[in-house]
Coordinates of N, CA and C in Angstrom, one line a residue:
M1 N -32.6 -11.3 2.9 CA -31.4 -10.6 2.0 C -29.9 -11.9 1.8
T2 N -29.6 -11.8 0.7 CA -28.5 -13.0 0.7 C -27.4 -12.4 0.1
V3 N -26.4 -12.8 0.5 CA -24.8 -12.1 -0.4 C -24.5 -13.3 -0.6
D4 N -23.7 -12.8 -1.7 CA -23.0 -14.3 -2.5 C -21.5 -14.0 -1.9
L5 N -21.2 -14.4 -1.0 CA -19.8 -14.4 -0.2 C -18.7 -14.9 -1.1
V6 N -19.1 -16.0 -1.3 CA -17.9 -17.1 -2.0 C -17.5 -16.2 -3.3
G7 N -18.4 -15.7 -3.8 CA -18.1 -15.0 -5.1 C -17.2 -13.7 -4.8
F8 N -17.6 -13.4 -3.6 CA -16.9 -11.8 -3.0 C -15.7 -12.2 -2.6
L9 N -15.5 -13.3 -1.9 CA -14.2 -13.7 -1.2 C -13.3 -14.1 -2.4
G10 N -13.6 -14.4 -3.3 CA -12.7 -14.7 -4.4 C -12.0 -13.6 -5.4
V11 N -13.1 -12.7 -5.5 CA -12.7 -11.1 -6.0 C -11.7 -10.6 -5.2
V12 N -11.8 -10.7 -3.5 CA -11.1 -9.9 -2.8 C -9.7 -10.6 -2.7
L13 N -9.9 -11.9 -2.8 CA -8.1 -12.6 -3.0 C -7.5 -12.4 -3.9
V14 N -8.2 -12.3 -5.3 CA -7.6 -12.0 -6.4 C -6.9 -10.5 -6.4
A15 N -7.9 -9.5 -5.7 CA -7.0 -8.2 -5.5 C -6.2 -8.2 -4.9
Y16 N -6.0 -8.7 -3.8 CA -4.9 -8.8 -3.1 C -3.8 -9.2 -3.7
V17 N -3.8 -10.3 -4.1 CA -2.7 -11.1 -5.2 C -2.3 -10.2 -5.9
V18 N -3.1 -9.8 -6.7 CA -2.5 -9.0 -8.0 C -1.5 -7.6 -7.1
P19 N -0.4 -7.6 -7.7 CA 0.7 -6.5 -7.0 C 0.1 -5.3 -7.1
G20 N 0.3 -4.3 -6.0 CA -0.1 -2.8 -6.4 C 0.7 -2.0 -5.6
P21 N 0.4 -0.5 -5.7 CA 1.4 0.1 -4.9 C 1.5 0.2 -3.6
D22 N 0.3 -0.3 -2.9 CA 0.3 -0.7 -1.7 C 1.2 -2.1 -1.0
F23 N 1.0 -3.0 -2.0 CA 2.1 -4.1 -2.0 C 3.7 -3.8 -1.8
L24 N 3.8 -3.0 -2.8 CA 5.1 -2.4 -2.6 C 5.8 -1.9 -1.5
V25 N 4.8 -0.7 -1.0 CA 4.6 0.0 0.3 C 5.2 -1.1 1.2
V26 N 4.2 -2.3 1.6 CA 4.4 -3.3 2.6 C 5.5 -4.1 2.6
V27 N 5.9 -4.3 1.4 CA 7.3 -5.1 1.2 C 8.5 -4.5 1.4
R28 N 8.4 -3.4 1.1 CA 9.6 -2.7 1.0 C 9.9 -2.4 2.4
S29 N 8.8 -2.0 3.5 CA 8.9 -1.4 4.7 C 9.4 -2.7 5.6
A30 N 8.7 -4.0 5.3 CA 9.0 -5.2 5.8 C 10.6 -5.7 5.3
A31 N 11.0 -5.7 4.5 CA 12.5 -5.7 4.3 C 13.1 -5.3 5.2
Q32 N 13.0 -4.1 5.4 CA 14.1 -3.2 6.4 C 13.8 -3.6 7.7
D33 N 12.2 -4.2 8.0 CA 11.9 -4.3 9.8 C 10.5 -4.7 9.5
P34 N 10.3 -6.0 10.2 CA 9.0 -6.4 10.3 C 7.8 -5.8 10.8
A35 N 8.2 -5.1 11.8 CA 7.6 -4.0 12.6 C 6.9 -3.0 11.5
R36 N 7.8 -2.7 10.9 CA 7.7 -1.5 10.0 C 6.9 -1.9 8.7
G37 N 6.9 -3.4 8.3 CA 6.0 -3.7 7.4 C 4.7 -3.7 7.9
R38 N 4.2 -4.4 8.9 CA 3.2 -4.4 9.9 C 2.6 -3.0 10.1
A39 N 3.2 -2.1 10.5 CA 2.8 -0.9 10.4 C 2.4 0.0 9.2
A40 N 3.1 -0.2 8.2 CA 2.5 0.1 6.5 C 1.4 -0.7 6.3
A41 N 1.2 -2.0 6.7 CA -0.1 -2.8 6.2 C -0.9 -2.6 6.8
L42 N -0.8 -1.8 8.4 CA -2.1 -1.2 9.2 C -2.7 0.0 8.5
G43 N -1.4 1.0 8.2 CA -1.8 2.4 7.3 C -2.5 1.9 6.1
A44 N -2.1 0.7 5.4 CA -2.9 0.8 4.1 C -4.4 0.1 4.1
Q45 N -4.5 -0.7 5.0 CA -5.9 -1.0 5.4 C -6.5 0.3 6.2
T46 N -6.2 0.9 6.9 CA -6.8 2.1 7.4 C -7.0 3.3 5.8
G47 N -6.2 3.3 5.2 CA -6.9 4.0 4.0 C -7.9 3.3 3.1
L48 N -8.1 2.2 3.2 CA -9.2 1.5 2.5 C -10.5 2.0 3.4
C49 N -10.1 1.9 4.7 CA -11.7 2.1 5.7 C -12.0 3.5 4.9
V50 N -11.1 4.5 4.6 CA -11.8 5.8 4.2 C -12.6 5.7 3.1
H51 N -12.3 4.8 2.2 CA -12.7 4.5 0.8 C -14.1 3.8 1.0
M52 N -13.9 2.6 1.9 CA -15.1 2.2 2.3 C -16.1 2.8 3.1
L53 N -15.9 3.7 3.7 CA -16.8 4.4 4.7 C -17.4 5.5 3.8
A54 N -16.5 6.1 2.6 CA -16.9 6.9 1.8 C -18.1 6.2 0.7
A55 N -17.8 4.9 0.6 CA -19.0 4.4 -0.6 C -20.0 3.9 0.2
A56 N -20.2 3.6 1.6 CA -21.1 3.3 2.3 C -21.8 4.7 2.4
A57 N -21.3 5.7 2.7 CA -22.1 7.0 2.7 C -22.5 7.7 1.3
G58 N -22.0 7.2 0.5 CA -22.2 7.6 -1.2 C -21.5 8.7 -1.4
L59 N -20.5 9.3 -0.7 CA -19.4 10.2 -0.7 C -19.0 9.8 -2.2
A60 N -18.4 8.7 -2.3 CA -17.6 8.1 -3.5 C -18.3 8.3 -5.0
V61 N -19.8 8.5 -4.9 CA -20.4 8.5 -6.3 C -20.1 10.0 -6.7
V62 N -20.4 10.8 -5.8 CA -20.0 12.3 -5.6 C -18.4 12.5 -6.6
A63 N -17.4 11.8 -6.1 CA -16.1 11.8 -6.5 C -16.0 11.4 -7.7
T64 N -16.6 10.1 -8.1 CA -16.2 9.6 -9.5 C -17.3 10.3 -10.4
R65 N -18.0 10.8 -10.3 CA -19.1 11.5 -11.0 C -18.4 12.8 -11.6
S66 N -17.6 13.4 -10.7 CA -17.1 14.5 -10.9 C -15.6 14.2 -11.2
P67 N -15.3 14.6 -12.7 CA -14.0 14.4 -13.2 C -13.1 15.4 -12.8
L68 N -13.2 16.5 -12.0 CA -12.1 17.1 -11.3 C -11.8 16.9 -10.2
V69 N -12.7 16.3 -9.3 CA -12.2 15.8 -7.9 C -11.7 14.3 -8.4
F70 N -12.1 13.5 -9.2 CA -11.2 12.4 -9.2 C -9.9 12.4 -9.8
D71 N -9.8 13.5 -11.0 CA -8.5 13.4 -11.6 C -7.8 14.0 -10.2
G72 N -8.2 15.1 -9.4 CA -7.0 15.6 -8.3 C -6.8 14.4 -7.6
I73 N -7.3 13.7 -7.1 CA -7.0 12.6 -6.3 C -6.0 11.3 -7.1
R74 N -6.3 11.4 -8.3 CA -5.3 10.6 -9.0 C -3.9 11.0 -9.2
L75 N -4.1 12.3 -9.3 CA -2.9 13.1 -9.7 C -2.0 13.2 -8.2
L76 N -2.6 13.5 -7.0 CA -2.4 13.5 -5.7 C -1.7 12.0 -5.4
G77 N -2.1 11.0 -5.8 CA -1.7 9.7 -5.7 C -0.7 9.3 -6.6
A78 N -0.6 9.9 -7.8 CA 0.8 9.7 -8.6 C 1.7 10.7 -7.9
A79 N 1.5 11.6 -7.6 CA 2.8 12.7 -6.9 C 3.5 11.8 -5.9
Y80 N 2.6 11.3 -5.0 CA 3.0 10.7 -4.0 C 3.8 9.6 -4.0
L81 N 3.7 8.6 -5.1 CA 4.2 7.4 -5.8 C 5.6 7.9 -6.0
V82 N 5.7 9.0 -6.6 CA 6.9 9.6 -7.4 C 7.7 10.1 -6.1
F83 N 7.2 10.6 -5.3 CA 7.9 11.4 -4.1 C 8.8 10.1 -3.6
L84 N 8.0 8.8 -3.2 CA 8.2 7.8 -2.7 C 9.8 7.2 -3.1
G85 N 9.5 7.3 -4.7 CA 10.3 6.6 -5.6 C 11.6 7.4 -5.7
V86 N 11.6 8.8 -5.9 CA 12.9 9.8 -5.9 C 13.6 9.8 -4.3
R87 N 12.5 9.8 -3.2 CA 13.4 9.5 -2.1 C 14.4 8.3 -2.1
A88 N 13.5 7.2 -2.3 CA 14.3 6.2 -2.2 C 15.5 6.1 -3.0
V89 N 15.6 6.3 -4.3 CA 16.8 6.5 -5.0 C 17.9 7.4 -4.8
L90 N 17.5 8.4 -4.6 CA 18.5 9.5 -4.0 C 18.9 9.1 -2.4
A91 N 18.2 8.4 -1.6 CA 18.8 8.2 -0.2 C 20.0 6.8 -0.6
A92 N 19.4 5.9 -1.8 CA 20.3 5.1 -2.0 C 21.5 5.4 -2.4
R93 N 21.7 6.2 -3.1 CA 22.6 7.0 -4.1 C 23.5 8.0 -3.0
R94 N 23.0 8.3 -1.8 CA 23.5 9.2 -1.1 C 24.3 8.4 -0.1
A95 N 23.9 7.1 0.3 CA 24.2 6.1 0.9 C 25.6 5.7 0.2
A96 N 25.4 5.2 -0.6 CA 26.5 4.5 -1.3 C 27.8 5.5 -1.8
R97 N 27.4 6.7 -2.0 CA 28.8 7.8 -2.2 C 29.2 7.9 -1.2
G98 N 28.5 8.0 0.5 CA 29.0 8.5 1.4 C 30.0 7.5 1.9
S99 N 29.5 6.2 1.6 CA 30.3 5.2 2.3 C 31.2 4.4 1.2
G100 N 31.2 4.6 0.3 CA 32.1 3.8 -0.7 C 31.2 2.6 -1.2
R101 N 30.0 2.2 -0.8 CA 29.5 0.9 -0.9 C 28.0 1.2 -0.8
A102 N 27.3 0.0 -1.1 CA 25.9 0.1 -0.9 C 25.6 -0.1 0.6
P103 N 24.5 0.6 0.6 CA 24.0 0.7 2.3 C 23.7 -0.6 2.7
D104 N 23.9 -1.0 4.0 CA 23.9 -2.3 4.6 C 22.2 -2.0 5.3
P105 N 21.7 -3.1 5.1 CA 19.9 -3.1 5.9 C 20.0 -3.2 7.2
A106 N 21.3 -3.6 7.7 CA 21.2 -4.0 9.2 C 21.2 -2.4 9.8
E107 N 21.6 -1.4 8.9 CA 22.0 0.1 9.5 C 20.7 0.9 9.9
P108 N 19.8 0.7 8.9 CA 18.2 1.3 9.3 C 17.7 0.9 10.6
A109 N 17.7 -0.5 10.4 CA 16.9 -1.2 11.4 C 17.6 -1.1 12.9
S110 N 19.0 -0.8 12.9 CA 19.6 -0.7 14.3 C 19.2 0.6 14.8
A111 N 19.0 1.5 13.3 CA 18.8 3.1 13.8 C 17.6 3.2 14.3
A112 N 16.6 2.5 13.9 CA 15.2 2.0 14.4 C 15.0 1.8 15.7
A113 N 15.7 1.0 15.8 CA 15.7 0.2 17.2 C 16.3 1.4 18.3
A114 N 17.4 2.1 18.1 CA 18.2 3.2 19.0 C 17.2 4.0 19.1
S115 N 16.2 4.5 18.2 CA 15.5 5.9 18.4 C 13.8 5.5 19.0
G116 N 13.9 3.8 19.2 CA 12.6 3.7 19.8 C 11.9 2.9 18.9
G117 N 12.1 3.5 17.6 CA 11.2 2.9 16.7 C 9.9 3.7 16.4
R118 N 9.2 4.1 17.2 CA 7.8 5.0 17.3 C 8.0 5.9 15.6
G119 N 9.0 6.8 15.3 CA 8.8 7.7 14.4 C 9.0 6.8 13.0
R120 N 9.7 5.7 13.0 CA 9.8 5.2 11.9 C 8.7 4.1 11.6
L121 N 7.7 3.8 12.9 CA 6.6 3.3 12.7 C 5.7 4.1 12.1
R122 N 5.5 5.1 12.6 CA 4.8 6.2 12.5 C 5.0 6.5 10.6
E123 N 6.0 6.6 10.3 CA 6.2 6.9 9.0 C 6.0 5.8 8.0
A124 N 5.9 4.3 8.8 CA 5.6 3.8 7.5 C 4.0 3.4 7.6
F125 N 3.4 3.7 8.6 CA 1.9 3.8 8.6 C 1.2 4.7 7.8
T126 N 1.9 6.1 8.0 CA 1.7 7.0 7.2 C 2.0 6.8 5.4
Q127 N 2.7 6.3 5.4 CA 3.3 5.9 3.8 C 2.0 4.7 3.5
G128 N 1.7 3.7 3.9 CA 0.5 2.9 3.4 C -0.6 3.6 3.6
F129 N -1.0 4.4 4.3 CA -2.2 4.9 4.6 C -2.2 5.8 3.3
L130 N -1.4 6.9 3.1 CA -1.5 7.8 2.0 C -1.3 6.9 0.5
T131 N -0.9 6.0 0.5 CA -0.7 5.2 -0.9 C -2.2 5.0 -1.1
N132 N -2.6 4.3 -0.1 CA -4.5 3.8 -0.6 C -5.4 4.7 -0.5
V133 N -5.1 5.8 0.4 CA -6.3 6.9 0.6 C -6.1 7.8 -0.9
L134 N -5.0 7.6 -1.3 CA -5.0 8.6 -2.6 C -4.9 7.7 -3.9
N135 N -5.3 6.3 -3.6 CA -5.5 5.4 -4.9 C -7.0 5.3 -5.5
P136 N -7.2 6.1 -6.4 CA -8.5 6.2 -6.9 C -9.1 5.0 -7.3
K137 N -8.3 3.9 -7.6 CA -8.9 2.5 -7.9 C -9.4 1.7 -6.8
A138 N -9.1 1.9 -5.5 CA -9.3 1.7 -4.3 C -11.0 2.1 -4.0
A139 N -11.2 3.4 -4.4 CA -12.7 4.2 -4.3 C -13.3 3.3 -5.4
L140 N -12.8 2.9 -6.6 CA -13.7 2.6 -7.8 C -14.0 1.2 -7.0
F141 N -13.1 0.3 -6.5 CA -13.5 -1.1 -6.1 C -14.6 -0.8 -5.3
F142 N -14.5 -0.1 -3.9 CA -16.0 -0.2 -3.0 C -17.0 0.5 -3.9
L143 N -16.5 1.3 -4.6 CA -18.0 1.7 -5.5 C -18.5 0.8 -6.5
S144 N -17.7 0.2 -7.2 CA -18.4 -0.2 -8.3 C -18.3 -1.9 -8.0
V145 N -17.3 -2.6 -7.4 CA -17.3 -4.1 -7.1 C -18.1 -4.4 -6.3
L146 N -18.0 -3.8 -4.7 CA -19.0 -4.5 -4.0 C -20.4 -4.4 -4.0
P147 N -20.8 -3.4 -4.9 CA -22.1 -3.4 -4.9 C -23.2 -4.3 -5.8
Q148 N -21.8 -5.5 -6.7 CA -22.1 -6.5 -7.1 C -22.8 -7.3 -6.4
F149 N -22.5 -7.5 -5.3 CA -22.7 -8.5 -4.3 C -23.4 -7.9 -3.2
V150 N -24.2 -7.1 -3.4 CA -25.3 -6.7 -2.4 C -26.6 -7.0 -2.7
D151 N -27.3 -7.3 -1.9 CA -28.7 -7.6 -2.3 C -29.7 -6.2 -1.8
G152 N -30.4 -5.8 -3.3 CA -31.1 -4.7 -3.2 C -32.2 -4.6 -2.0
A153 N -32.8 -5.8 -1.6 CA -33.7 -6.0 -0.9 C -33.6 -5.4 0.5
G154 N -32.1 -5.5 0.7 CA -31.8 -4.8 2.2 C -30.8 -3.6 2.1
S155 N -30.5 -3.1 3.1 CA -29.9 -2.0 3.1 C -28.5 -1.8 2.6
V156 N -28.5 -1.2 1.4 CA -27.0 -1.2 0.8 C -26.2 -0.5 1.3
A157 N -26.2 0.3 2.2 CA -25.0 1.0 3.0 C -24.4 0.2 4.1
R158 N -25.5 -0.7 4.5 CA -24.9 -1.7 5.6 C -24.4 -2.6 5.0
Q159 N -24.7 -3.3 3.8 CA -24.0 -4.5 3.2 C -22.7 -3.8 2.8
V160 N -22.6 -2.9 1.9 CA -21.4 -2.2 1.8 C -20.6 -2.1 3.0
F161 N -21.0 -1.4 3.8 CA -20.3 -1.3 5.3 C -19.3 -2.8 5.6
L162 N -20.4 -3.8 5.9 CA -20.0 -5.1 6.3 C -18.9 -6.1 5.2
L163 N -19.2 -5.7 4.0 CA -18.5 -6.5 2.9 C -17.2 -5.7 3.2
G164 N -17.3 -4.3 3.0 CA -15.8 -3.6 3.3 C -15.0 -4.0 4.5
V165 N -15.9 -4.0 5.8 CA -15.1 -4.7 6.9 C -14.2 -5.7 6.7
L166 N -15.3 -6.8 5.9 CA -14.7 -8.2 5.7 C -13.3 -8.0 4.5
D167 N -13.6 -7.3 3.7 CA -12.4 -7.0 2.8 C -11.2 -6.7 3.8
I168 N -11.1 -5.7 4.6 CA -10.0 -5.4 5.1 C -9.7 -6.0 6.4
V169 N -10.2 -6.8 7.0 CA -9.8 -7.5 7.8 C -9.4 -9.1 7.4
I170 N -9.9 -9.3 5.9 CA -9.1 -10.4 5.0 C -7.4 -9.9 4.9
G171 N -7.4 -8.5 4.2 CA -6.4 -7.5 3.8 C -5.2 -7.9 5.1
V172 N -6.0 -7.4 6.3 CA -4.9 -7.6 7.7 C -4.2 -8.8 7.7
G173 N -4.8 -9.6 7.5 CA -4.3 -11.3 7.7 C -3.4 -11.7 6.2
Y174 N -3.4 -11.2 5.1 CA -2.9 -11.3 3.8 C -1.5 -10.6 4.0
W175 N -1.7 -9.2 4.2 CA -0.4 -8.5 4.8 C 0.4 -8.8 6.0
F176 N -0.2 -9.3 6.7 CA 0.7 -10.0 8.0 C 1.5 -11.0 7.7
A177 N 0.7 -11.9 6.6 CA 1.3 -13.0 6.2 C 2.5 -12.7 5.2
L178 N 2.1 -11.8 4.3 CA 3.4 -11.6 3.6 C 4.6 -10.7 4.1
V179 N 4.4 -9.7 5.3 CA 5.1 -9.4 6.0 C 6.3 -10.4 6.6
G180 N 5.8 -11.5 7.0 CA 6.3 -12.5 7.3 C 7.4 -13.1 6.2
V181 N 7.0 -13.4 5.0 CA 7.7 -13.9 4.0 C 8.5 -12.8 3.4
A182 N 8.5 -11.2 3.7 CA 9.3 -10.7 3.2 C 10.3 -10.3 4.0
A183 N 10.1 -10.3 5.4 CA 11.2 -10.1 6.4 C 12.0 -11.2 6.2
R184 N 11.8 -12.4 6.0 CA 13.0 -13.5 5.5 C 13.8 -12.7 4.8
L185 N 13.4 -12.0 3.7 CA 14.5 -11.6 2.8 C 15.6 -10.6 3.2
R186 N 15.4 -10.2 4.5 CA 16.9 -9.4 5.0 C 17.9 -9.8 5.0
A187 N 17.9 -11.4 5.3 CA 19.4 -12.0 5.0 C 19.9 -11.6 4.0
V188 N 19.0 -11.8 2.9 CA 19.4 -11.8 1.1 C 19.9 -10.3 1.2
L189 N 19.3 -9.5 1.7 CA 19.3 -7.9 1.5 C 20.6 -7.3 2.5
A190 N 21.1 -8.2 3.3 CA 22.3 -7.8 3.7 C 23.3 -7.8 3.1
R191 N 23.5 -8.3 1.9 CA 24.5 -8.3 0.8 C 24.4 -6.8 0.3
P192 N 25.5 -6.2 0.5 CA 25.5 -4.5 0.0 C 25.3 -4.4 -1.5
R193 N 25.3 -5.2 -2.2 CA 25.5 -5.1 -3.7 C 23.7 -5.5 -3.9
I194 N 23.4 -6.3 -3.5 CA 22.1 -6.5 -3.3 C 21.0 -5.5 -2.8
R195 N 21.4 -5.1 -1.8 CA 20.6 -4.3 -1.0 C 20.5 -2.4 -2.0
H196 N 21.7 -2.4 -2.6 CA 21.7 -1.4 -3.3 C 20.5 -1.3 -4.7
R197 N 20.7 -2.6 -5.0 CA 20.2 -2.8 -6.2 C 18.6 -2.7 -5.8
W198 N 18.2 -3.5 -4.8 CA 16.7 -3.4 -4.3 C 16.2 -2.2 -4.0
E199 N 17.0 -1.4 -3.3 CA 16.6 0.0 -3.1 C 16.3 1.0 -4.7
L200 N 17.4 0.8 -5.4 CA 17.3 1.5 -6.6 C 16.0 1.1 -7.3
G201 N 15.8 -0.5 -7.7 CA 14.9 -1.0 -8.1 C 13.1 -0.6 -7.7
T202 N 13.2 -0.9 -6.4 CA 12.0 -0.3 -5.8 C 11.6 1.0 -6.0
G203 N 13.0 2.0 -5.7 CA 12.6 3.4 -6.0 C 12.0 3.6 -7.7
W204 N 12.9 2.9 -8.4 CA 12.2 3.5 -10.0 C 11.0 2.8 -10.2
L205 N 11.0 1.6 -9.3 CA 9.2 1.3 -9.6 C 8.4 2.0 -8.9
F206 N 8.5 2.7 -8.0 CA 7.5 3.9 -7.5 C 7.3 4.7 -8.4
I207 N 8.3 5.3 -9.2 CA 8.2 6.2 -10.0 C 7.5 6.0 -11.4
A208 N 7.7 4.8 -11.7 CA 7.2 4.1 -12.9 C 5.7 3.7 -12.6
I209 N 5.6 3.6 -11.5 CA 3.5 3.4 -11.0 C 3.0 4.6 -11.3
G210 N 3.8 5.4 -10.4 CA 3.4 6.9 -10.5 C 2.9 7.6 -11.9
V211 N 4.0 7.3 -12.5 CA 4.0 8.3 -14.0 C 2.9 7.4 -14.7
S212 N 2.5 6.3 -14.7 CA 1.5 5.4 -15.2 C 0.3 5.8 -14.5
V213 N 0.2 6.1 -13.6 CA -1.2 6.5 -12.7 C -1.6 7.9 -13.4
A214 N -0.6 8.9 -13.4 CA -0.7 10.2 -13.8 C -1.4 10.4 -15.4
A215 N -0.5 9.1 -16.2 CA -1.0 9.2 -17.8 C -1.9 8.7 -17.9
V216 N -2.9 7.7 -16.9 CA -4.2 7.2 -17.6 C -5.0 8.3 -17.7

């Protein structure tokens, strides 16, 4: 039994480098607080675990062969992205109107510290998880891309599982490195005007991605 690990690793790295909804969730969370960024990253990878296990069990085949199931997952994912975007835009505007200026990124970070941070970490984890578990492209990756690197002479389910675990472990390392980079943006985002533009920009980007996913 042989597996093209070099080719597989190349595809995985490209898939992570190309930004997607999970990229935006992790970066936005990390810009608020590195701990939130790591929680969002772990949530995103946990969402991938669901797709990986489904692919290994053959459940993903059922979903992709049933247009109703596939479209349902796609529309739920699109609605969730739009929800995140609308909430970000409204929160930024409310904070700006309430204080007469753009919100300060130090404020949510200090609030998280005062409350113990558990609720906000759980929220970030949930956002990352739902973003990927409701992303049909993630299911298609495990269903259509992974089997190309599987040796038909061996157990397909076991190989998909092992390659999926490797994918997820690589992703955790990538996301944690990205969190370290994004956390450095907090100094820049401390400027109220930049912070306000960042929140509105990411909010509208979430909405745009959600609409594009729904329109496909």
